[in-house]
């Protein structure tokens, strides 16, 4: 499993902690510094609820 992680985001940090403590095997992908390629962006944009409802798209 790949987790797109933003270390400056408290929810992202909490998710990493929970997954680690639960013993999940995952890849931590720091998308802000590593970027997202076109194929991944296409997959991610097709997922429902990928953007939180309270966020304005320009803020993401």
PDB file of C-alpha atoms in Angstrom:
ATOM      1  CA  UNK A   1       0.000   0.000   0.000  1.00  0.00           C
ATOM      2  CA  UNK A   2       1.238   3.495  -0.795  1.00  0.00           C
ATOM      3  CA  UNK A   3       0.358   6.334   1.559  1.00  0.00           C
ATOM      4  CA  UNK A   4       0.644   9.811   0.060  1.00  0.00           C
ATOM      5  CA  UNK A   5       2.047  11.625   3.074  1.00  0.00           C
ATOM      6  CA  UNK A   6       2.398  15.290   3.951  1.00  0.00           C
ATOM      7  CA  UNK A   7       4.482  15.495   7.150  1.00  0.00           C
ATOM      8  CA  UNK A   8       3.134  19.006   7.833  1.00  0.00           C
ATOM      9  CA  UNK A   9      -0.450  17.678   8.011  1.00  0.00           C
ATOM     10  CA  UNK A  10      -1.618  16.421  11.413  1.00  0.00           C
ATOM     11  CA  UNK A  11      -4.127  13.981   9.874  1.00  0.00           C
ATOM     12  CA  UNK A  12      -1.442  12.563   7.613  1.00  0.00           C
ATOM     13  CA  UNK A  13       0.916  12.125  10.577  1.00  0.00           C
ATOM     14  CA  UNK A  14      -1.866  10.439  12.555  1.00  0.00           C
ATOM     15  CA  UNK A  15      -2.555   8.047   9.680  1.00  0.00           C
ATOM     16  CA  UNK A  16       1.134   7.087   9.466  1.00  0.00           C
ATOM     17  CA  UNK A  17       1.232   6.496  13.234  1.00  0.00           C
ATOM     18  CA  UNK A  18      -1.931   4.370  13.199  1.00  0.00           C
ATOM     19  CA  UNK A  19      -0.761   2.257  10.267  1.00  0.00           C
ATOM     20  CA  UNK A  20       2.665   1.744  11.832  1.00  0.00           C
ATOM     21  CA  UNK A  21       1.242   0.816  15.233  1.00  0.00           C
ATOM     22  CA  UNK A  22      -1.218  -1.605  13.609  1.00  0.00           C
ATOM     23  CA  UNK A  23       1.651  -3.317  11.796  1.00  0.00           C
ATOM     24  CA  UNK A  24       0.600  -2.491   8.244  1.00  0.00           C
ATOM     25  CA  UNK A  25       3.228  -2.753   5.530  1.00  0.00           C
ATOM     26  CA  UNK A  26       3.129   0.453   3.488  1.00  0.00           C
ATOM     27  CA  UNK A  27       5.231   2.806   1.405  1.00  0.00           C
ATOM     28  CA  UNK A  28       5.344   6.362   2.710  1.00  0.00           C
ATOM     29  CA  UNK A  29       5.334   8.625  -0.350  1.00  0.00           C
ATOM     30  CA  UNK A  30       6.028  12.304   0.306  1.00  0.00           C
ATOM     31  CA  UNK A  31       4.184  13.701  -2.661  1.00  0.00           C
ATOM     32  CA  UNK A  32       5.026  17.355  -2.030  1.00  0.00           C
ATOM     33  CA  UNK A  33       8.763  16.795  -2.391  1.00  0.00           C
ATOM     34  CA  UNK A  34       8.676  13.823  -4.784  1.00  0.00           C
ATOM     35  CA  UNK A  35       5.798  14.952  -6.999  1.00  0.00           C
ATOM     36  CA  UNK A  36       3.026  12.900  -8.569  1.00  0.00           C
ATOM     37  CA  UNK A  37       3.379  11.563 -12.100  1.00  0.00           C
ATOM     38  CA  UNK A  38       0.586  11.721 -14.674  1.00  0.00           C
ATOM     39  CA  UNK A  39      -0.429   8.059 -14.270  1.00  0.00           C
ATOM     40  CA  UNK A  40      -0.769   8.357 -10.486  1.00  0.00           C
ATOM     41  CA  UNK A  41      -2.649  11.659 -10.828  1.00  0.00           C
ATOM     42  CA  UNK A  42      -5.128  10.014 -13.200  1.00  0.00           C
ATOM     43  CA  UNK A  43      -5.734   7.128 -10.779  1.00  0.00           C
ATOM     44  CA  UNK A  44      -6.012   9.397  -7.746  1.00  0.00           C
ATOM     45  CA  UNK A  45      -8.407  11.802  -9.460  1.00  0.00           C
ATOM     46  CA  UNK A  46     -10.762   8.917 -10.279  1.00  0.00           C
ATOM     47  CA  UNK A  47     -11.139   7.946  -6.597  1.00  0.00           C
ATOM     48  CA  UNK A  48     -14.246   9.137  -4.761  1.00  0.00           C
ATOM     49  CA  UNK A  49     -13.693  11.453  -1.782  1.00  0.00           C
ATOM     50  CA  UNK A  50     -10.017  12.055  -2.599  1.00  0.00           C
ATOM     51  CA  UNK A  51     -10.446  15.731  -1.608  1.00  0.00           C
ATOM     52  CA  UNK A  52     -11.969  16.554   1.763  1.00  0.00           C
ATOM     53  CA  UNK A  53     -15.370  18.204   1.432  1.00  0.00           C
ATOM     54  CA  UNK A  54     -14.473  21.138   3.694  1.00  0.00           C
ATOM     55  CA  UNK A  55     -11.486  22.100   1.529  1.00  0.00           C
ATOM     56  CA  UNK A  56     -11.712  24.464  -1.376  1.00  0.00           C
ATOM     57  CA  UNK A  57      -9.980  22.887  -4.364  1.00  0.00           C
ATOM     58  CA  UNK A  58      -7.606  25.835  -4.633  1.00  0.00           C
ATOM     59  CA  UNK A  59      -6.459  25.243  -1.047  1.00  0.00           C
ATOM     60  CA  UNK A  60      -5.389  21.649  -1.675  1.00  0.00           C
TER      61      UNK A  60
END
